[in-house]
Tab-separated table of C-alpha atoms in Angstrom:
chain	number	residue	atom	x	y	z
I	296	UNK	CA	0.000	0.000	0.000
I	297	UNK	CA	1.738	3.478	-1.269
I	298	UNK	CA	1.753	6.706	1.244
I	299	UNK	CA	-1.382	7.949	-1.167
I	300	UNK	CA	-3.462	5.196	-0.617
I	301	UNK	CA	-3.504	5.735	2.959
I	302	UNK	CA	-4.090	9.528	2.522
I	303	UNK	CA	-7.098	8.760	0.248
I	304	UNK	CA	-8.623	6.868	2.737
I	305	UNK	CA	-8.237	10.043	4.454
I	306	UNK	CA	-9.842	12.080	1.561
I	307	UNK	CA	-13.099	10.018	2.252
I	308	UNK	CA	-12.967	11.501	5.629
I	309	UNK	CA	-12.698	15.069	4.122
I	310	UNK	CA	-15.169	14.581	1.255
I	311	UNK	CA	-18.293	13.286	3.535
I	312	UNK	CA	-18.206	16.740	5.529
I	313	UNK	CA	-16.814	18.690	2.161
I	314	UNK	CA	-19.830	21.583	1.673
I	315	UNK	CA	-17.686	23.965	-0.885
I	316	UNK	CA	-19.068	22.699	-3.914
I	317	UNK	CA	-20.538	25.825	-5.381
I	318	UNK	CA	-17.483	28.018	-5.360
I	319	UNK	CA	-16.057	29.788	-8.201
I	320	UNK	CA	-12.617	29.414	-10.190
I	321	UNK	CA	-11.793	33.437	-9.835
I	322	UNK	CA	-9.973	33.499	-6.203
I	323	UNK	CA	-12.170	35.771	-4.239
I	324	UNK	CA	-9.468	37.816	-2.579
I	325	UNK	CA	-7.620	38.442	-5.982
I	326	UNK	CA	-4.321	37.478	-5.077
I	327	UNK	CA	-1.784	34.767	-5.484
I	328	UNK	CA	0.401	33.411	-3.068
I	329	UNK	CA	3.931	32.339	-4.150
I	330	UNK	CA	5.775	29.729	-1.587
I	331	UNK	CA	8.157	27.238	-0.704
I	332	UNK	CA	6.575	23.512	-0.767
I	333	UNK	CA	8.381	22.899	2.295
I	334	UNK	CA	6.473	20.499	4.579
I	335	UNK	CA	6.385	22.855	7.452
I	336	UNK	CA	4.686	24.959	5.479
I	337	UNK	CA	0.552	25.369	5.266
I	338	UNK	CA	0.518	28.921	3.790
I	339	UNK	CA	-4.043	28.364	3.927
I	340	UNK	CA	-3.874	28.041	7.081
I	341	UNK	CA	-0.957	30.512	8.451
I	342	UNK	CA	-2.661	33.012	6.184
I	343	UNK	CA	-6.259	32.365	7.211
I	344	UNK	CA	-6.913	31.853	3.600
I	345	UNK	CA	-10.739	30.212	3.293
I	346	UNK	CA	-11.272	27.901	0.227
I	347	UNK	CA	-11.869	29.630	-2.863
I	348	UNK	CA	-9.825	32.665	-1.640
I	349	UNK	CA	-6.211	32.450	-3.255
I	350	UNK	CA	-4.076	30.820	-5.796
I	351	UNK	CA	-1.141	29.216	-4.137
I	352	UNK	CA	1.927	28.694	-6.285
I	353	UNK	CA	4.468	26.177	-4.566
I	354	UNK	CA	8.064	25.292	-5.988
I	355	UNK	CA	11.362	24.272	-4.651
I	356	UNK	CA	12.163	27.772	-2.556
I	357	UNK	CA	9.244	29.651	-3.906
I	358	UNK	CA	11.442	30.898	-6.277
I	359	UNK	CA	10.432	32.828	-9.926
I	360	UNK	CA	10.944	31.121	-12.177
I	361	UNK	CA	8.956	30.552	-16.179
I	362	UNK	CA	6.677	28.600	-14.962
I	363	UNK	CA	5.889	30.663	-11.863
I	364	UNK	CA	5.786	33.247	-14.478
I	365	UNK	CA	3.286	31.163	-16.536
I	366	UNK	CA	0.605	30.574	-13.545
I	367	UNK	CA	0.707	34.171	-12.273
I	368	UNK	CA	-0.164	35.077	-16.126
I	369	UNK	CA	-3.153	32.704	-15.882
I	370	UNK	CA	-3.864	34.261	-13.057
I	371	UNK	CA	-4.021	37.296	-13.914
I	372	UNK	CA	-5.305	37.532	-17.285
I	373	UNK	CA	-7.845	34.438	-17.018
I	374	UNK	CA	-9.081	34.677	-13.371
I	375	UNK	CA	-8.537	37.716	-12.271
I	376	UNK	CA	-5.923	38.553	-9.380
I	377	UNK	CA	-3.979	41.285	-9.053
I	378	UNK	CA	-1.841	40.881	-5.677
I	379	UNK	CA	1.322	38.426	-5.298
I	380	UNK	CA	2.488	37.684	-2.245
I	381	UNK	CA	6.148	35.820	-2.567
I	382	UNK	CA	7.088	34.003	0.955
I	383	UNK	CA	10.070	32.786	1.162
I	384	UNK	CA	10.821	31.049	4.822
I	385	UNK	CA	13.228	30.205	7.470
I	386	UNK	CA	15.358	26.959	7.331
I	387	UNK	CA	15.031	26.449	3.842
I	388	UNK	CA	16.735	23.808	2.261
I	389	UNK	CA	17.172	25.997	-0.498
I	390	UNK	CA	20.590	27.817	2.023
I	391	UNK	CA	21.847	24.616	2.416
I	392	UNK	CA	23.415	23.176	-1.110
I	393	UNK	CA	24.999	24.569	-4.165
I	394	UNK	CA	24.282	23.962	-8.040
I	395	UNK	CA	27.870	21.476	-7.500
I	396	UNK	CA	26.763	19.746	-4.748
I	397	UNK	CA	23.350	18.808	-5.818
I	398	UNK	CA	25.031	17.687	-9.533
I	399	UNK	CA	27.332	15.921	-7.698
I	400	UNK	CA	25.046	13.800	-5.981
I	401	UNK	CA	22.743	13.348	-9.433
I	402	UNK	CA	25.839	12.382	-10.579
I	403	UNK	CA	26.449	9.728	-8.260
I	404	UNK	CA	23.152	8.443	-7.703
I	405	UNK	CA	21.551	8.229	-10.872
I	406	UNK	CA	23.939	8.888	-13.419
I	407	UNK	CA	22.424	11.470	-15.148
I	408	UNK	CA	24.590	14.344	-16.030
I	409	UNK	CA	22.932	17.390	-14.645
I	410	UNK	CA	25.646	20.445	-15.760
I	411	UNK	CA	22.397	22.263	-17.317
I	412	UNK	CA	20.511	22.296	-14.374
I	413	UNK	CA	20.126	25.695	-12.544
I	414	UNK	CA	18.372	24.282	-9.130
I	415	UNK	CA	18.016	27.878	-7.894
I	416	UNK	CA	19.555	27.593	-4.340
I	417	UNK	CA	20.733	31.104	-2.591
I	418	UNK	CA	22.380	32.524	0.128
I	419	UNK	CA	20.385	35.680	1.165
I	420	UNK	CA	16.456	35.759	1.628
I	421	UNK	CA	16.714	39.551	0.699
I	422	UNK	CA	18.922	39.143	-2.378
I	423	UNK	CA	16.813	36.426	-3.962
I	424	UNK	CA	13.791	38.125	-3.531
I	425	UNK	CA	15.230	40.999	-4.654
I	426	UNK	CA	16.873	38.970	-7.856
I	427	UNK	CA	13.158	37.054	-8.324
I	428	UNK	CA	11.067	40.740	-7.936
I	429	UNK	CA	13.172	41.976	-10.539
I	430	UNK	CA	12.099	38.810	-12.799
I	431	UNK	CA	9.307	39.018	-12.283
I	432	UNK	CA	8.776	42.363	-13.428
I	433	UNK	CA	10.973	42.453	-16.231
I	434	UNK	CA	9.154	39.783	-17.997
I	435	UNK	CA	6.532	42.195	-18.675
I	436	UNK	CA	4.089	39.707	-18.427
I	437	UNK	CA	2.658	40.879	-15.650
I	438	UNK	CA	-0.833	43.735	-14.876
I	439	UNK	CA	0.804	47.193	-14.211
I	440	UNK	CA	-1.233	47.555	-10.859
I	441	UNK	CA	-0.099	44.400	-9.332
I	442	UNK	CA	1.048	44.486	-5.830
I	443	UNK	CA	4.187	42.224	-5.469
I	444	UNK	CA	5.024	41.691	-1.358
I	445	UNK	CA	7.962	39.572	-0.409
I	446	UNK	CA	7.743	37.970	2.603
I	447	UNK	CA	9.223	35.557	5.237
I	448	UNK	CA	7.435	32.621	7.534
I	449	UNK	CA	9.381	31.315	10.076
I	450	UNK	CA	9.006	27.581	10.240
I	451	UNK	CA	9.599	27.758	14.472
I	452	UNK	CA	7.243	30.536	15.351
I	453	UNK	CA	4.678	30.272	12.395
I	454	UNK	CA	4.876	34.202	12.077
I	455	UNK	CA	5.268	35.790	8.749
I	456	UNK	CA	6.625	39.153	8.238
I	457	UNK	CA	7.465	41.750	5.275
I	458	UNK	CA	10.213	42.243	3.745
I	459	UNK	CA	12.180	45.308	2.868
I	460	UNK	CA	13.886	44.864	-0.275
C	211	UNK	CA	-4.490	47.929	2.787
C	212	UNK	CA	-3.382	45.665	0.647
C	213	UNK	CA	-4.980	42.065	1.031
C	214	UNK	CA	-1.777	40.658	1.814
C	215	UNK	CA	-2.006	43.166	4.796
C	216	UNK	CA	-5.164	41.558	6.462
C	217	UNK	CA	-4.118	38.178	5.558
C	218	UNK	CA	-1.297	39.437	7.854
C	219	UNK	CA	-3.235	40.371	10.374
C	220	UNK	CA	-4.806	36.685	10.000
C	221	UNK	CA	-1.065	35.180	10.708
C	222	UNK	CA	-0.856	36.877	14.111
C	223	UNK	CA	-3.704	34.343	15.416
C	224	UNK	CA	-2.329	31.571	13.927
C	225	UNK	CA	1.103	32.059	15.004
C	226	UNK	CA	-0.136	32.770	18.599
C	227	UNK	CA	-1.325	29.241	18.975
C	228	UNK	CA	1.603	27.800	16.924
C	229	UNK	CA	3.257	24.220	18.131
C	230	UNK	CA	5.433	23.119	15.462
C	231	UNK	CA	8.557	24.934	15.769
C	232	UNK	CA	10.357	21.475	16.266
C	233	UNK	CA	9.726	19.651	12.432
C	234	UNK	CA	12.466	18.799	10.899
C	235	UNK	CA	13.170	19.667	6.956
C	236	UNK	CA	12.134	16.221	5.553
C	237	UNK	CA	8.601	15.074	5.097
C	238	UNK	CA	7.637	12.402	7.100
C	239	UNK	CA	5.451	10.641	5.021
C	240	UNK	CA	8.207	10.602	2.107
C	241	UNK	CA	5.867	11.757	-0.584
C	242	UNK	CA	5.883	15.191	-2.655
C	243	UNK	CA	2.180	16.639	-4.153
C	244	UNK	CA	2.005	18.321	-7.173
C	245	UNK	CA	-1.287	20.099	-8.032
C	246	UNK	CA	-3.212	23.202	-9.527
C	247	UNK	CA	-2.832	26.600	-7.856
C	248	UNK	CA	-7.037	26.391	-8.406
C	249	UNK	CA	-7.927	28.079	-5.049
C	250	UNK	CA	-10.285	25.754	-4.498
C	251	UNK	CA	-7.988	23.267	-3.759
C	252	UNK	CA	-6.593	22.122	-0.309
C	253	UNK	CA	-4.393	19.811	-0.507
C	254	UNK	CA	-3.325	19.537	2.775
C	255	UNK	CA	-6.745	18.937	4.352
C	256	UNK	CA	-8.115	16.802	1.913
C	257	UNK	CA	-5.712	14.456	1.973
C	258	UNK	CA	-5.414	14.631	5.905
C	259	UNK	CA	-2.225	15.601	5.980
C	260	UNK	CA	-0.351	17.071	8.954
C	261	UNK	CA	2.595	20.394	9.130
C	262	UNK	CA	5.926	18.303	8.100
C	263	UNK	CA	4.183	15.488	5.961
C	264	UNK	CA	4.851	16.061	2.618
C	265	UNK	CA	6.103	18.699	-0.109
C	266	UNK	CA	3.074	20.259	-2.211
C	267	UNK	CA	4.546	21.702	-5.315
C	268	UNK	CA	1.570	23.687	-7.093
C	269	UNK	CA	1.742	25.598	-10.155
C	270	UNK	CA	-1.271	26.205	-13.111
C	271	UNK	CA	-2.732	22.936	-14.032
C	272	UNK	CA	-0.695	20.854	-11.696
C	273	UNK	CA	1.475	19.916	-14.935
C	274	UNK	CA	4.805	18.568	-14.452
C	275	UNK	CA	7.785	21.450	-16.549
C	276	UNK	CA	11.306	22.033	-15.453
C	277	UNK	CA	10.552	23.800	-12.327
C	278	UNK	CA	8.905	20.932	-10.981
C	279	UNK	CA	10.954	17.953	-12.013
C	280	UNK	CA	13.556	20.160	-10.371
C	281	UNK	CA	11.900	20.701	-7.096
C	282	UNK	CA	11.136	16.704	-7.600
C	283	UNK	CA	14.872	16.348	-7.551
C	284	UNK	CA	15.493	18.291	-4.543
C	285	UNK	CA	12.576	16.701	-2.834
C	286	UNK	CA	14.015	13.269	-3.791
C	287	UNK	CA	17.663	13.902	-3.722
C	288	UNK	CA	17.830	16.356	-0.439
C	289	UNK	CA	14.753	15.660	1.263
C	290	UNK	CA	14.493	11.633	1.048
C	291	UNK	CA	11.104	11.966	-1.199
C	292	UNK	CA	10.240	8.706	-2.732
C	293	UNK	CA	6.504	8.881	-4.215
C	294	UNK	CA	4.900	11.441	-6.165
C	295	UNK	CA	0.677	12.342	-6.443
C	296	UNK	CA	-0.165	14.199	-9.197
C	297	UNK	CA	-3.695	15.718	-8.710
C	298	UNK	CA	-5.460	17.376	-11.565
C	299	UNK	CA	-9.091	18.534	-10.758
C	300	UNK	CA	-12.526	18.600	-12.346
C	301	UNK	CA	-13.264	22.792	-13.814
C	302	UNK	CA	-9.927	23.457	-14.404
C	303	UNK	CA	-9.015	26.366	-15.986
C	304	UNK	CA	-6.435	25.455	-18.099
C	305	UNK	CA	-9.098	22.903	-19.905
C	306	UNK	CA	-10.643	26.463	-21.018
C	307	UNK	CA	-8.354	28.561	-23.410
C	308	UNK	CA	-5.596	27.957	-25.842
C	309	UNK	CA	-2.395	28.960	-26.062
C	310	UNK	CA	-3.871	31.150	-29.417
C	311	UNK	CA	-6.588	32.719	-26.926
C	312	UNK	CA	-4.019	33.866	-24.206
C	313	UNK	CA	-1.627	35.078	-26.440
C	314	UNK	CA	-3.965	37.120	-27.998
C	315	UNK	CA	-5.292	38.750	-24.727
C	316	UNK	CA	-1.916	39.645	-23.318
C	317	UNK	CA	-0.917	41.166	-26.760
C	318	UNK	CA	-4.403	43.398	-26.292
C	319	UNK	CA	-3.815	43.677	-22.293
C	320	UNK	CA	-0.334	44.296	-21.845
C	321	UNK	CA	1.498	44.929	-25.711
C	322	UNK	CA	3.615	41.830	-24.966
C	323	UNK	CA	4.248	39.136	-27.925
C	324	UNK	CA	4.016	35.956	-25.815
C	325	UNK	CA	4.427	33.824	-28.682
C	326	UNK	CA	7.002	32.441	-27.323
C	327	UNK	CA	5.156	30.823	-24.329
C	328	UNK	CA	3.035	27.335	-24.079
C	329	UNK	CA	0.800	27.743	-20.933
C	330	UNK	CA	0.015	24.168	-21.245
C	331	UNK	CA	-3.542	24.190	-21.396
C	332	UNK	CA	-4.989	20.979	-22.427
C	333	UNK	CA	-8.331	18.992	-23.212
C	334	UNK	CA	-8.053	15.585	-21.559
C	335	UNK	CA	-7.061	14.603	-17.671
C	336	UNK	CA	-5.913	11.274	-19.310
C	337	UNK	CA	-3.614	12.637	-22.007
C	338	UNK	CA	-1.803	15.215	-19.821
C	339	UNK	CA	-1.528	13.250	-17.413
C	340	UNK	CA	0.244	10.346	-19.375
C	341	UNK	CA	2.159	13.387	-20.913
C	342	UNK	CA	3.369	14.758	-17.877
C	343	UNK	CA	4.478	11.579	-16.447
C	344	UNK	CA	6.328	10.490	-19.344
C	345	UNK	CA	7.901	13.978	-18.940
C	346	UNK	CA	8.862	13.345	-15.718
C	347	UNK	CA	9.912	9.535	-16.558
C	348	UNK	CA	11.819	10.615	-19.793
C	349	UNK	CA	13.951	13.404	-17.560
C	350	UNK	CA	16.098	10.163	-15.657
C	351	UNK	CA	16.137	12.542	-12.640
C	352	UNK	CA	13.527	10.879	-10.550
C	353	UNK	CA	15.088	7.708	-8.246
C	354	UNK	CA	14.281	4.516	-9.781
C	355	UNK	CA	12.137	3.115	-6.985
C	356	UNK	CA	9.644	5.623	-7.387
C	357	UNK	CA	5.790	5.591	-7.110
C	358	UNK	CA	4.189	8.292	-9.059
C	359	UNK	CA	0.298	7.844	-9.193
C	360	UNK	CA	-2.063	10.414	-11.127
C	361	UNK	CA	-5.105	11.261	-9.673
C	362	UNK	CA	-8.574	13.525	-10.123
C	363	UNK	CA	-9.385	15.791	-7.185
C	364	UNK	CA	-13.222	16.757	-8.255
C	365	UNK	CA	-13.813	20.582	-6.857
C	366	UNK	CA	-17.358	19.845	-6.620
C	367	UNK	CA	-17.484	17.215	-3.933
C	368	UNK	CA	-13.845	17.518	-2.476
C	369	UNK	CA	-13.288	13.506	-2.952
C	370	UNK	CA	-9.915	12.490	-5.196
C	371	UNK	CA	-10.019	9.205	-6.898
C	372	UNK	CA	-6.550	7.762	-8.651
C	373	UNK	CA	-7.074	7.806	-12.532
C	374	UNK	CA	-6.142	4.921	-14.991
C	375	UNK	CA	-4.039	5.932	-17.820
C-alpha cells in the first residue's frame, strides 16, 4: 500500500463533511500566493486563507521562475488577481546546497549528467527576492497595478513578516 | 491595505497558537504533491495531511515542466522523497483557453508578444496526465524506486479518486 493510498482513505474523511461545492474558479481575494513547498509549510492556514480565496503557487524555494511566471499570467489575465504575495521562509533547504553539490550527488546516484541544471539555491532571503522581484517584473508579463510583497514565515514561530527589499 | 495586509493580520492568530517549531526539513510521510494553484484546492486537508508530511509543489494545471521535475529532484535527492501524487481537478481552468486565446489577450492587455510561451492548457485529464508523467519519466532525474500515481481531485465534492491511464 503506497503513502497515497492511505491519505485517500483520508480524503473520504474530508469529502463526507466537504460543503464547498458551489465556489467559483476566480480566487475571491484576488491574489496569489507564491511559496516554498516545504512540509512545514501550510501557507491556507498561516494566512487564514478560506477555500476559494487564493491561488497558491508552490516550488522548490518559492522561487520565480517561467513557470511561476506562466501561472501568475493565468492568473491574472484568465481569473482575475492582481496581488502576489512571494514568501520565502526560514530553514530552507534551499541555504543549504549549491548547483555542485546537488550535480554531484545526481551524478552519483543516478547517473544522469545534470551540468544544465540551474536548481536555484541562494544565500540571502533579501537578495533572492530581490533577484526574483526583478524577474518578475521584467518579464513584462505581468498587470501594471499588481502588488508584489515579499515575505518571510518562520518555520519555528509560524509568524510571517514583510520584507524590505 | 493591501490584502496581503489583512491576511497578515490573520497570521498573528495563527502564530499565537503555533506548536510546530520542532519539524524537521524532511517530510515524514516521504511523498511530494504536485497540483493546480485552483484556489479551491486544499491539498493539505483533503488528503489529511499534517505540518511536516509532505512537499506540495503547485503551479497552473498541476502539470509537471522544469521547475517541478527540479523541485522533484530536490525533494528526492535532499529531502528523502520517494513517491509522487499528481492531482489534476474537475473545472480546471487550463481545460478552457488555448495557447492562441491567451496570447492574444496579453498582446491586447499588456502589448507583450508571448508567442514564445506554451501555458500548457490541455483537453483531456488522461492525455496530460500520461504526458506529464512520461515527462517526468523521460527526464532520468527521478530515483528509480519511485511511485508516481495520477489522480482527479473533483472541486465539486472535495473527494480524489486515482485515474487509470
Amino acid at each position: 500500500m503506497s503513502v497515497f493510498d492511505e491519505l485517500l482513505a483520508n480524503n473520504q474523511s474530508y469529502a463526507q463533511s466537504f460543503n464547498y461545492g458551489d465556489l467559483p474558479a476566480p480566487p475571491r481575494r484576488h491574489i496569489a500566493i507564491v511559496t516554498c513547498m516545504d512540509a512545514r509549510i501550510d501557507p491556507i492556514s498561516a494566512l487564514g486563507l478560506d477555500l476559494g480565496d487564493a491561488h497558491v503557487i508552490r516550488n522548490a524555494g518559492g522561487r520565480i521562475t517561467e513557470d511561476v511566471i506562466r501561472s501568475l499570467v493565468i492568473s491574472q489575465q484568465l481569473l482575475g488577481t492582481r496581488e502576489v504575495a512571494i514568501i520565502q521562509h526560514t530553514k530552507c533547504g534551499m541555504l543549504s546546497f549549491t548547483n555542485e553539490q546537488l550535480r554531484d550527488k545526481i551524478k552519483q546516484d543516478l547517473n544522469v549528467d545534470a551540468s544544465g541544471l540551474d536548481f536555484l539555491p541562494f544565500t540571502s532571503h533579501e537578495e533572492s527576492l530581490r533577484e526574483d522581484i526583478r524577474k518578475l517584473l521584467g518579464s513584462g508579463l505581468l498587470a501594471k497595478d499588481t502588488i508584489i510583497t515579499p515575505a518571510i514565515y518562520d518555520v519555528e514561530t509560524g509568524r510571517i513578516h514583510k520584507v524590505e527589499i
